[in-house]
mmCIF file with all atom_site columns, C-alpha atoms in Angstrom:
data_model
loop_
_atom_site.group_PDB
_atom_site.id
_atom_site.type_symbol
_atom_site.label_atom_id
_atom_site.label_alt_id
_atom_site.label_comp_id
_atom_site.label_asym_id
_atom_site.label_entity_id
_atom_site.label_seq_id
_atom_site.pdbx_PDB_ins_code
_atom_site.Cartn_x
_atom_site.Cartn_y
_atom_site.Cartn_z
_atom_site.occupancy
_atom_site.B_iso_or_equiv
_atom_site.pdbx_formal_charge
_atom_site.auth_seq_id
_atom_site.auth_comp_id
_atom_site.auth_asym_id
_atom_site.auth_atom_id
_atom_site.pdbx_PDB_model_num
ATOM 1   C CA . UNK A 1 1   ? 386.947 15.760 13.588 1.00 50.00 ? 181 UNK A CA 1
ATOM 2   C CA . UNK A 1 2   ? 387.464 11.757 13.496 1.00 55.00 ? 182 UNK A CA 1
ATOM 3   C CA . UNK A 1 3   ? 385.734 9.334  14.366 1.00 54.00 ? 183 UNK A CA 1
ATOM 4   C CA . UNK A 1 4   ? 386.549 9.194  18.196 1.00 48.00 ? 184 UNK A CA 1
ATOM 5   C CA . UNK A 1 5   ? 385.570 12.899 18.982 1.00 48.00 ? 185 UNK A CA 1
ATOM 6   C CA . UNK A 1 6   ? 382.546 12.309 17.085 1.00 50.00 ? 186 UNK A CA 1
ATOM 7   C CA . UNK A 1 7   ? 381.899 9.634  19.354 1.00 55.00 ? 187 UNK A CA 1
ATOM 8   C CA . UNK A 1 8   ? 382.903 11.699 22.805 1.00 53.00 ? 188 UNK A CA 1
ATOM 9   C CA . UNK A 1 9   ? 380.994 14.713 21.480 1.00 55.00 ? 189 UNK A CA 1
ATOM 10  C CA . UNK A 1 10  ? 377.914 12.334 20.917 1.00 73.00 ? 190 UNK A CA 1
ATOM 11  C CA . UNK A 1 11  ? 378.337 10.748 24.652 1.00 69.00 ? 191 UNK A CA 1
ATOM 12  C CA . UNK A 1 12  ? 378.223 14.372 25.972 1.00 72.00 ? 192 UNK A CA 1
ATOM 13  C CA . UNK A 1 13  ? 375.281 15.005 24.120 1.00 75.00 ? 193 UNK A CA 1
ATOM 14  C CA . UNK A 1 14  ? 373.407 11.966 25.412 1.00 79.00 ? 194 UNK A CA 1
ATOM 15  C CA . UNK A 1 15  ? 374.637 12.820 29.228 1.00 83.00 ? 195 UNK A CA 1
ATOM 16  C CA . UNK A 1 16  ? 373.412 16.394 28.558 1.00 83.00 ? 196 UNK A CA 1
ATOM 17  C CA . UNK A 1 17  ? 370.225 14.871 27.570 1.00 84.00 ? 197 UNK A CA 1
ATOM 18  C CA . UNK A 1 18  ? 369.809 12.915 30.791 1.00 88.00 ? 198 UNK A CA 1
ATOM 19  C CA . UNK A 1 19  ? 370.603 15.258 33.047 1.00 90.00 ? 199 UNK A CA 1
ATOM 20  C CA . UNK A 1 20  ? 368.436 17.487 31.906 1.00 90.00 ? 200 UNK A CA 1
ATOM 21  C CA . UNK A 1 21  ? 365.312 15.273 31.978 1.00 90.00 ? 201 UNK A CA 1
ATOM 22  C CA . UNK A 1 22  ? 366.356 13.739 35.482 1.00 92.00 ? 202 UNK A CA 1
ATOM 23  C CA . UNK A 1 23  ? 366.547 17.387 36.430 1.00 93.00 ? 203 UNK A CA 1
ATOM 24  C CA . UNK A 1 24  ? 362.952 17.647 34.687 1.00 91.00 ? 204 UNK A CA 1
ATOM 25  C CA . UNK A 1 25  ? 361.298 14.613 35.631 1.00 91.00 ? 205 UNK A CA 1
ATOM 26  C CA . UNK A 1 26  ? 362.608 15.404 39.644 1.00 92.00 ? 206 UNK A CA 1
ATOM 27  C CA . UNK A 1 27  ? 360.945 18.848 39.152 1.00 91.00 ? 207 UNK A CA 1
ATOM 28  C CA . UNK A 1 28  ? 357.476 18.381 38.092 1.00 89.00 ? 208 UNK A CA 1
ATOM 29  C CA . UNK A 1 29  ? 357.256 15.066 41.088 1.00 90.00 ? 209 UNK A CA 1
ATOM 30  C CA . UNK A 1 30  ? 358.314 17.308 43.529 1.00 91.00 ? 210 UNK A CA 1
ATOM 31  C CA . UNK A 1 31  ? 355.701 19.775 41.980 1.00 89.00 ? 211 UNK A CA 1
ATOM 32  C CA . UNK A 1 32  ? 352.911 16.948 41.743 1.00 85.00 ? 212 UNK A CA 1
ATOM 33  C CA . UNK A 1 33  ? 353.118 16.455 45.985 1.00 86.00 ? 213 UNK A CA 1
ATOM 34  C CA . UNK A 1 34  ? 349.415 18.068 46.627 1.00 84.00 ? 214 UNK A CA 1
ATOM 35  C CA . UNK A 1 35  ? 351.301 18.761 50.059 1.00 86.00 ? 215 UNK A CA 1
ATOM 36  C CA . UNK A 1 36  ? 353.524 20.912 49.010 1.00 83.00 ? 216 UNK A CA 1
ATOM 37  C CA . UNK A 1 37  ? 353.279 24.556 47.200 1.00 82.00 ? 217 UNK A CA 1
ATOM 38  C CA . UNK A 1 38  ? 355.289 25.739 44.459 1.00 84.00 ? 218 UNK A CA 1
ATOM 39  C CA . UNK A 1 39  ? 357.076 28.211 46.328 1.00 83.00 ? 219 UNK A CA 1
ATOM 40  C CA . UNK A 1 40  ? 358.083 26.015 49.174 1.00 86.00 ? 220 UNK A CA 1
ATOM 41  C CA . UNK A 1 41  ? 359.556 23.795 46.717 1.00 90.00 ? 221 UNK A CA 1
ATOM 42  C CA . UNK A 1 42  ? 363.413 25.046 46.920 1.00 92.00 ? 222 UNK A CA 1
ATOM 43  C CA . UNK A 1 43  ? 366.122 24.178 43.699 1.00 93.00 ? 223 UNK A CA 1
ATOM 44  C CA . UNK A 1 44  ? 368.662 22.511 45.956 1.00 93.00 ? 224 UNK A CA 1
ATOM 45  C CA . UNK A 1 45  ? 365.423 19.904 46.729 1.00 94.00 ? 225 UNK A CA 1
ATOM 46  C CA . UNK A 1 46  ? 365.113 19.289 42.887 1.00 93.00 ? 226 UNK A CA 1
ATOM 47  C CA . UNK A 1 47  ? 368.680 18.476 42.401 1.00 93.00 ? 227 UNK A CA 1
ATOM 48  C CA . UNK A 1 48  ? 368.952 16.436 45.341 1.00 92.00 ? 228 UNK A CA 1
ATOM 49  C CA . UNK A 1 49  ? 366.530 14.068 43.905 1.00 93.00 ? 229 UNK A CA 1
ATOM 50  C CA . UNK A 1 50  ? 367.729 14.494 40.698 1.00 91.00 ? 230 UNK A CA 1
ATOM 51  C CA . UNK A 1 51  ? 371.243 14.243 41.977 1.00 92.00 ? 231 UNK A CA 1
ATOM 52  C CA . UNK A 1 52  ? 372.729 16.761 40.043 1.00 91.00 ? 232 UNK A CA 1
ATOM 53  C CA . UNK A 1 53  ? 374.597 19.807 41.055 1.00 90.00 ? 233 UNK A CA 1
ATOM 54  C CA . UNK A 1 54  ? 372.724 23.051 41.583 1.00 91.00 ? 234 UNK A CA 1
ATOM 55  C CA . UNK A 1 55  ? 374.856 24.161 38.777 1.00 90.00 ? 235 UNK A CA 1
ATOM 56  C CA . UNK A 1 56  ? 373.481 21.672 36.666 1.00 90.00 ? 236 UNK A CA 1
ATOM 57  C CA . UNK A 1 57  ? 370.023 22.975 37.111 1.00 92.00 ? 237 UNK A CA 1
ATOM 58  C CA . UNK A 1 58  ? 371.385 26.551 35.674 1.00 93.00 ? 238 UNK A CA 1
ATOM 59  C CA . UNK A 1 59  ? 372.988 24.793 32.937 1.00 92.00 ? 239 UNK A CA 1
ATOM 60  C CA . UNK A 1 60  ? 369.309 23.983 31.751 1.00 91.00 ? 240 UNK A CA 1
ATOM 61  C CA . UNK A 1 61  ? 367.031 26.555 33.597 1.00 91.00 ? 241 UNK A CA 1
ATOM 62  C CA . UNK A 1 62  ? 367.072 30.180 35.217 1.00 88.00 ? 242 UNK A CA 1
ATOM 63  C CA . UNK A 1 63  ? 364.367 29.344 37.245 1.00 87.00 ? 243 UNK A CA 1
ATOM 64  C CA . UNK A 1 64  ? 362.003 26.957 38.562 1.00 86.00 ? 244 UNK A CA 1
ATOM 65  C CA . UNK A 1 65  ? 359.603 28.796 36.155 1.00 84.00 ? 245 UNK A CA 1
ATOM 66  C CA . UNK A 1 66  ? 361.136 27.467 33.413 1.00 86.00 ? 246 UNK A CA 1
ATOM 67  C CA . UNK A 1 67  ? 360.749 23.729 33.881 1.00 88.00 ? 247 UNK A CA 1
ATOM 68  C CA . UNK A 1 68  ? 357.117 24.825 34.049 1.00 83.00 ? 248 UNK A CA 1
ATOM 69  C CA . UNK A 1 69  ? 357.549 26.728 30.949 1.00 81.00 ? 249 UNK A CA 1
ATOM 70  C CA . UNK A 1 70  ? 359.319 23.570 29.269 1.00 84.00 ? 250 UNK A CA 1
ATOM 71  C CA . UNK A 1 71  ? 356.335 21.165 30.789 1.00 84.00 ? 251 UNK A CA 1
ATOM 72  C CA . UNK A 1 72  ? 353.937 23.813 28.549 1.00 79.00 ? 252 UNK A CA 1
ATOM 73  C CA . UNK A 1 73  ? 356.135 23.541 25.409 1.00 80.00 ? 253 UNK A CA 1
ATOM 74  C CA . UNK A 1 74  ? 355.127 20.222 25.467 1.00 82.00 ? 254 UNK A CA 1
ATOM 75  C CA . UNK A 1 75  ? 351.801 20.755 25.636 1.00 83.00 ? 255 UNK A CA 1
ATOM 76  C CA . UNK A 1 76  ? 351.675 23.247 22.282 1.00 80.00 ? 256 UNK A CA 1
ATOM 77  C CA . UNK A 1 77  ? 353.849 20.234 20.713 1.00 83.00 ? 257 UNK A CA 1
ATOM 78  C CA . UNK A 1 78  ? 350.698 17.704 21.538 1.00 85.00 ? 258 UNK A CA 1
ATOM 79  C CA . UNK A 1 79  ? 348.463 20.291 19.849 1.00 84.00 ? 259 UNK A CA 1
ATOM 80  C CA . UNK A 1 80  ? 350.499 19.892 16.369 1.00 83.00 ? 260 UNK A CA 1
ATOM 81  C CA . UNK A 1 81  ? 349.671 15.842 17.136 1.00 87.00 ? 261 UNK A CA 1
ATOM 82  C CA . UNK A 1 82  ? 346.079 16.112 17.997 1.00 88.00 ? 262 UNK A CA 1
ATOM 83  C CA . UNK A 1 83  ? 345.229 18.513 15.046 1.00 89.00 ? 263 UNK A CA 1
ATOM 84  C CA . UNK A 1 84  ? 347.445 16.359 12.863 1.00 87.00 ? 264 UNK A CA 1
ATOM 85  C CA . UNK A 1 85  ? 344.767 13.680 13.115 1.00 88.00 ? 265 UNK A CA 1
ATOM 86  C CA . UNK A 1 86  ? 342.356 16.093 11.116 1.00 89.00 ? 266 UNK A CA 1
ATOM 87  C CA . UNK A 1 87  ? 341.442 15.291 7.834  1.00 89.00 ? 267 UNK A CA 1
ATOM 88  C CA . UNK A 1 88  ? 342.047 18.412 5.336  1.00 85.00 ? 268 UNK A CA 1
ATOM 89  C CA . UNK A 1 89  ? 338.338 18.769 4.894  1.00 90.00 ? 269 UNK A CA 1
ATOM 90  C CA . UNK A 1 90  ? 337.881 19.066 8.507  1.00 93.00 ? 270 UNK A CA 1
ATOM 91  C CA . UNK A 1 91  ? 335.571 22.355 9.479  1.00 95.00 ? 271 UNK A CA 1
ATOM 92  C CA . UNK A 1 92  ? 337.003 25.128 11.832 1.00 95.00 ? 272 UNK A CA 1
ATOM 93  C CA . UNK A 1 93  ? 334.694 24.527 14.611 1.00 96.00 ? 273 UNK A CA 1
ATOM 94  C CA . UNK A 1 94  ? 336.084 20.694 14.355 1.00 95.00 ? 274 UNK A CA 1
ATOM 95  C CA . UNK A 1 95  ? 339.302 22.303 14.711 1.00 95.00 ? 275 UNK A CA 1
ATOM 96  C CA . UNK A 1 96  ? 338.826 24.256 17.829 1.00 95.00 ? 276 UNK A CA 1
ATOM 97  C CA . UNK A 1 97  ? 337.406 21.258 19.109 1.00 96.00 ? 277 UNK A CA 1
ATOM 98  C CA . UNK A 1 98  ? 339.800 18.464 18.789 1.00 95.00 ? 278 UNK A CA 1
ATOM 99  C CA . UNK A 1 99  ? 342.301 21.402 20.260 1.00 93.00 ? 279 UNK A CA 1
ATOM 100 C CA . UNK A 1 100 ? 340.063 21.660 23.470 1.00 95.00 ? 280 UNK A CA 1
ATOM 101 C CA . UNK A 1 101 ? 340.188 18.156 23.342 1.00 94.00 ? 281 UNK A CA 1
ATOM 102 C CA . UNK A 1 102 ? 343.961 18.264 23.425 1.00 93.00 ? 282 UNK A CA 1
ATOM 103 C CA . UNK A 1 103 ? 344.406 20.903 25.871 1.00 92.00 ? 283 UNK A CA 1
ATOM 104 C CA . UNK A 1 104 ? 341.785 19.434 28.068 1.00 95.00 ? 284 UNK A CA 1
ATOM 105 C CA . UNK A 1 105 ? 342.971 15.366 27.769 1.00 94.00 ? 285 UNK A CA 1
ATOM 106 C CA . UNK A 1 106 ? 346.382 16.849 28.719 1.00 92.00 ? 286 UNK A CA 1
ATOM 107 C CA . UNK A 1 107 ? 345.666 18.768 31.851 1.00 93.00 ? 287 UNK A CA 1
ATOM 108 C CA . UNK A 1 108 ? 343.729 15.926 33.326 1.00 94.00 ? 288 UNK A CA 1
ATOM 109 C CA . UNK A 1 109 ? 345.597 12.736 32.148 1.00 93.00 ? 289 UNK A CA 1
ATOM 110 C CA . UNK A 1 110 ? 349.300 13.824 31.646 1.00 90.00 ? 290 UNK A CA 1
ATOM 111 C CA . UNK A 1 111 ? 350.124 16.843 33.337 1.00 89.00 ? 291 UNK A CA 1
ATOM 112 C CA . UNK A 1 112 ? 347.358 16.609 36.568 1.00 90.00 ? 292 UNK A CA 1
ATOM 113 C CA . UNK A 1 113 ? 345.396 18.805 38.435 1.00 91.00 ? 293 UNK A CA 1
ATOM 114 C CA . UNK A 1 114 ? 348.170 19.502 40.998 1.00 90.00 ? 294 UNK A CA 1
ATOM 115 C CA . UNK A 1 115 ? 350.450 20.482 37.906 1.00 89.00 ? 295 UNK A CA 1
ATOM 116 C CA . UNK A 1 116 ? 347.704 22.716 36.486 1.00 90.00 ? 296 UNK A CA 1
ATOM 117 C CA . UNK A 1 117 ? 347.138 24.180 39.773 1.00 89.00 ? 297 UNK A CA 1
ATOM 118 C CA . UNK A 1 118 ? 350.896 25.441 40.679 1.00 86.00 ? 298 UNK A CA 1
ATOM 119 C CA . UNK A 1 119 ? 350.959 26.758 37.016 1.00 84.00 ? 299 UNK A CA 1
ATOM 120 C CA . UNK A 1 120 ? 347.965 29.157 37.748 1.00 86.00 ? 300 UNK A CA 1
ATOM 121 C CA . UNK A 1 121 ? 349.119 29.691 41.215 1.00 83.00 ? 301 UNK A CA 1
ATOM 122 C CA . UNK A 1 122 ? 352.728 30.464 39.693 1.00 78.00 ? 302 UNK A CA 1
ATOM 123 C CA . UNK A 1 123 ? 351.058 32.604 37.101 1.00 79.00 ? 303 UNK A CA 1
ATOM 124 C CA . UNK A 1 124 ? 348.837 34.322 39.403 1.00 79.00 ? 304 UNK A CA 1
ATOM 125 C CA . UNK A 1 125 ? 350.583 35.085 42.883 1.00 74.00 ? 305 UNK A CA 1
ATOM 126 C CA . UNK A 1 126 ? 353.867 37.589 42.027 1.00 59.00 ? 306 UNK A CA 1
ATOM 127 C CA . UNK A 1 127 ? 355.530 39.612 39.078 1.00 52.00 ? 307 UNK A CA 1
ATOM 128 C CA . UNK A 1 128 ? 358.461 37.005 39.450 1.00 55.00 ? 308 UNK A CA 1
ATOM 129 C CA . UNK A 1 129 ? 356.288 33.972 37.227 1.00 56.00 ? 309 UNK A CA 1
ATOM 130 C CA . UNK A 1 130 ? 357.391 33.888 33.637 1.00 70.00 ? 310 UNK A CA 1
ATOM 131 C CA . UNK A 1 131 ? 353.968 34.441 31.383 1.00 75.00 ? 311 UNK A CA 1
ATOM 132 C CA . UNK A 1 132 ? 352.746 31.188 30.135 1.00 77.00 ? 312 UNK A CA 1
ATOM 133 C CA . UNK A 1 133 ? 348.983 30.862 30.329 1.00 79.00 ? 313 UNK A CA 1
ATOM 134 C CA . UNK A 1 134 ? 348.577 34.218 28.011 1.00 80.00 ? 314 UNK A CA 1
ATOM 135 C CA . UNK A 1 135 ? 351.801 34.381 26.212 1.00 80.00 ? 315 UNK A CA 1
ATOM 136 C CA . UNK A 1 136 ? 349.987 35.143 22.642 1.00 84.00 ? 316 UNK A CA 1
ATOM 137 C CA . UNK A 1 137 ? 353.652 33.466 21.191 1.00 83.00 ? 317 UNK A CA 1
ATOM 138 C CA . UNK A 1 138 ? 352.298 29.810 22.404 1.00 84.00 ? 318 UNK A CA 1
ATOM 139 C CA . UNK A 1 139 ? 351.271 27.784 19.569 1.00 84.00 ? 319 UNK A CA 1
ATOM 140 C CA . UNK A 1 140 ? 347.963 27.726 21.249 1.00 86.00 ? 320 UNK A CA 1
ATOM 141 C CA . UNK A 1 141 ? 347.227 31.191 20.074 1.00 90.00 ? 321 UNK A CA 1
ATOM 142 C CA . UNK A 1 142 ? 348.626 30.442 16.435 1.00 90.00 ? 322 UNK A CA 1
ATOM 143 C CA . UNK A 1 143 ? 346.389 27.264 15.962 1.00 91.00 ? 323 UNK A CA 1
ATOM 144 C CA . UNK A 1 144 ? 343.641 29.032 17.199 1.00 92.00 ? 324 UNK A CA 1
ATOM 145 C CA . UNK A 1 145 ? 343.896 32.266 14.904 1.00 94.00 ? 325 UNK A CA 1
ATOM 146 C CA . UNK A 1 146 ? 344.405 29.863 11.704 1.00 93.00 ? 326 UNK A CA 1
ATOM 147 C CA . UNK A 1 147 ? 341.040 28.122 12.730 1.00 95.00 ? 327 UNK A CA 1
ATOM 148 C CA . UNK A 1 148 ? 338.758 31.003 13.517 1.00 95.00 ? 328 UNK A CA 1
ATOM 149 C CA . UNK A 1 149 ? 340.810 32.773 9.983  1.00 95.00 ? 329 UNK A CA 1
ATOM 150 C CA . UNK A 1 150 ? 339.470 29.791 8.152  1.00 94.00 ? 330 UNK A CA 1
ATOM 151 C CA . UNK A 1 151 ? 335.874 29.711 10.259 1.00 95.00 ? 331 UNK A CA 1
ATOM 152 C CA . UNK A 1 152 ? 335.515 33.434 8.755  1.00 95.00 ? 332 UNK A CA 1
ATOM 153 C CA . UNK A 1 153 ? 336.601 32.791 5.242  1.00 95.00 ? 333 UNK A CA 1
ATOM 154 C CA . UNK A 1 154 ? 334.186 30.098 4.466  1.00 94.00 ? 334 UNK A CA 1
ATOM 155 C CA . UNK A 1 155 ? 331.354 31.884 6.384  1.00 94.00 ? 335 UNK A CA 1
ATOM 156 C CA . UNK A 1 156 ? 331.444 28.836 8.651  1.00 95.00 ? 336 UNK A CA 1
ATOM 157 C CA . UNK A 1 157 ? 331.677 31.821 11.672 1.00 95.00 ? 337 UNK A CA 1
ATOM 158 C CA . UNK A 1 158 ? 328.635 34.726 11.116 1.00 93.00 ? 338 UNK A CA 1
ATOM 159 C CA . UNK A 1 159 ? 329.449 36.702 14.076 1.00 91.00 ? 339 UNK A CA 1
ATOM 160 C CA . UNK A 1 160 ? 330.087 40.231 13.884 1.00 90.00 ? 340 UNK A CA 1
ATOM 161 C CA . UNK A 1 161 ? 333.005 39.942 16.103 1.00 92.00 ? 341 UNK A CA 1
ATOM 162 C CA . UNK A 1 162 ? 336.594 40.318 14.744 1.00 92.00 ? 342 UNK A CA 1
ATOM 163 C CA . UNK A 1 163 ? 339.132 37.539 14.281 1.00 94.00 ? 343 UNK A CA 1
ATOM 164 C CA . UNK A 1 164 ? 341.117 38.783 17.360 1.00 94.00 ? 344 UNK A CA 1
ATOM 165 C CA . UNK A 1 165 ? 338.419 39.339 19.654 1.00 94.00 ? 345 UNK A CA 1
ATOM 166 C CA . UNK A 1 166 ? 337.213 35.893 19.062 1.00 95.00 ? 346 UNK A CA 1
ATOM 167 C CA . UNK A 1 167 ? 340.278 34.388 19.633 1.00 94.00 ? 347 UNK A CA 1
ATOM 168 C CA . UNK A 1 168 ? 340.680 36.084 22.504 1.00 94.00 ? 348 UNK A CA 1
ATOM 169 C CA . UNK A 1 169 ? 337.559 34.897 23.690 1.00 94.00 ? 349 UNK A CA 1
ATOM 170 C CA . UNK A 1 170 ? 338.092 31.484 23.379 1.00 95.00 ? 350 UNK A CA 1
ATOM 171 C CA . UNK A 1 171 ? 341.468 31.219 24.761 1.00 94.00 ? 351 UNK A CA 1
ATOM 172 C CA . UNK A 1 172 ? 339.767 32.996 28.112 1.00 94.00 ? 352 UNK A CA 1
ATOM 173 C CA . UNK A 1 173 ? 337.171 30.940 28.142 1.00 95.00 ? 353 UNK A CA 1
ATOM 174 C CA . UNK A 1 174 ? 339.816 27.606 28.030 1.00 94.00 ? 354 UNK A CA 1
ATOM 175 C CA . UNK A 1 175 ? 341.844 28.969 30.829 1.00 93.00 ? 355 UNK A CA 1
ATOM 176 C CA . UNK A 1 176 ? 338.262 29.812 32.582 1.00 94.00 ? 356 UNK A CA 1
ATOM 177 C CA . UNK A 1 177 ? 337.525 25.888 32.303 1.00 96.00 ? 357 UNK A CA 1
ATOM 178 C CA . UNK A 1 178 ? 340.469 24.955 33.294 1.00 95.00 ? 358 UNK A CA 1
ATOM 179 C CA . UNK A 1 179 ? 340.849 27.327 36.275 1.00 95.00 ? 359 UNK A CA 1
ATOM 180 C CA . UNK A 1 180 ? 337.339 26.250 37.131 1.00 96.00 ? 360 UNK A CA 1
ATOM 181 C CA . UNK A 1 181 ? 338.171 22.381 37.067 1.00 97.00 ? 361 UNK A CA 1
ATOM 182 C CA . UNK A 1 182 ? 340.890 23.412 39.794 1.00 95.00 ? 362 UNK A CA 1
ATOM 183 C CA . UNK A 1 183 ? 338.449 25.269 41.962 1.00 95.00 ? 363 UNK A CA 1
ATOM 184 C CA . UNK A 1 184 ? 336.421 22.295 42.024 1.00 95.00 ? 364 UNK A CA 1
ATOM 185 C CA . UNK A 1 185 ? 339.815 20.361 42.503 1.00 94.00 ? 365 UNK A CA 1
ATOM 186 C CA . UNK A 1 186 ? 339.243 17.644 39.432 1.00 94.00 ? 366 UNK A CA 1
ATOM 187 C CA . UNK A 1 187 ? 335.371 17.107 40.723 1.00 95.00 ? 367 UNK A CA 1
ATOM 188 C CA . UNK A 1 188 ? 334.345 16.793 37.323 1.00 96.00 ? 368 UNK A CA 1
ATOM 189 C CA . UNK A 1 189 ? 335.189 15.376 33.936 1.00 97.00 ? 369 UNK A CA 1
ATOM 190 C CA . UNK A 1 190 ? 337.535 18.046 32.253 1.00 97.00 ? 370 UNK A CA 1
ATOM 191 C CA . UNK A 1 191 ? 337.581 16.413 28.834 1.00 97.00 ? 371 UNK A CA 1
ATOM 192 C CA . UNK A 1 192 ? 333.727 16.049 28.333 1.00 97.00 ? 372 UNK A CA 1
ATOM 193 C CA . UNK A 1 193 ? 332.928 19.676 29.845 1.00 97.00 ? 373 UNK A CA 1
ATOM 194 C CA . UNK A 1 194 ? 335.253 21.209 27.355 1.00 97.00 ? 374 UNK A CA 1
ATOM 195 C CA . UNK A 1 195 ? 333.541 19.202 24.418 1.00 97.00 ? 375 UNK A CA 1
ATOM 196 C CA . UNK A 1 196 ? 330.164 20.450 26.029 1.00 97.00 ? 376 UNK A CA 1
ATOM 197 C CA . UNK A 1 197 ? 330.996 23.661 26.338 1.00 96.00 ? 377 UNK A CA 1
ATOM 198 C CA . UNK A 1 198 ? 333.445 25.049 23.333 1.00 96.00 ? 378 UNK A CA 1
ATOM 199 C CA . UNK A 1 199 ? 330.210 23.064 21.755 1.00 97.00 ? 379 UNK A CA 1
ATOM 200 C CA . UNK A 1 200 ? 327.699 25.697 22.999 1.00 95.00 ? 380 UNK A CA 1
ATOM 201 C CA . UNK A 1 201 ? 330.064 28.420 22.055 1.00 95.00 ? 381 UNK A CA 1
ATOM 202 C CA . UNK A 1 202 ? 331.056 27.750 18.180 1.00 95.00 ? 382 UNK A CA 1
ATOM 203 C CA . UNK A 1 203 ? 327.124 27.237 17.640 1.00 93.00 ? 383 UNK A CA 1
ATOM 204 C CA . UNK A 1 204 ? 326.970 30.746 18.535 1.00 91.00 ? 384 UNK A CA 1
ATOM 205 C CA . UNK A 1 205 ? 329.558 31.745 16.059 1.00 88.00 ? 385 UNK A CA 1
#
């Protein structure tokens, strides 16, 4: 291949790249409008605004699930950067924390509480929604099972549960806060009730 197909090849690339995030970015601001549901919200009204082809948006997604599932990629990618932060001698509990901190600071501040309320809305209402919130492949569950594995080891954790109860545990409880936060649409501080309350919970470890 020479040097001018690299180049086209490269210039496809970077167009792919676009219209994929303009089909993205048109997605989750149609999905941020608290007048509007997730299911009213049709595919022809994201590519409009994106203007893209329908096409297009089937070229990058099966479904409006999808972006939604893409948006929460993102989301187990900021974990690996808020836990990167930790120094190696960090404990577990400070672990779990600064990942509540993650999860939580991202729900309120980047995604919204309109985003975080079509995603349980999507998850809960019909056998259509792709599994997100307790899909135990999400990094979420990973981080969390290394920290409550090394909480055990060192005796950090006394509890006479088992590793995967606890984990389970936890990970209902965060979707509990979160869901909780939405109920009381955003009435109070997500970030310092998760802090607060993971808090209560590891000293009980």
């Amino acid at each position: 291949m020479n040097n001018l197909e690299d180049s086209k090849l490269n210039k496809r690339s970077l167009q792919a790249l676009e219209t994929k995030k303009r089909i993205y970015e048109s997605a989750m601001e149609l999905f941020s409008d608290p007048k509007r549901s997730f299911d009213d919200i049709t595919i022809d009204e994201i590519t409009s605004l994106a203007n893209v082809s329908k096409g297009s948006f089937y070229t990058y997604y099966e479904s409006k699930e999808m972006v939604l599932v893409e948006h929460f990629e993102q989301i187990d990618e900021y974990y690996k950067f808020v836990l990167g932060k930790l120094p190696e001698n960090a404990s577990a509990s400070q672990g779990i924390l600064t990942m509540i901190y993650g999860m939580t600071e991202y729900c309120q501040n980047i995604s919204g509480i309109q985003i975080i309320k079509i995603v349980y809305s999507s998850q809960i209402s019909g056998s259509k929604s792709v599994r997100i919130l307790n899909n135990r492949d999400r990094a979420l569950y990973k981080h969390m099972d290394e920290l409550i594995s090394k909480g055990l080891e060192t005796k950090e954790f006394t509890t006479v549960l088992d590793k995967d109860c606890i984990v389970e545990y936890l990970t209902r409880s965060a979707r509990g806060l979160i869901y909780d936060w939405c109920l009381y649409d955003g009435d109070f501080n997500l970030i310092d009730e998760g802090q607060k309350y993971f808090s209560l919970i590891l000293d009980n470890l």
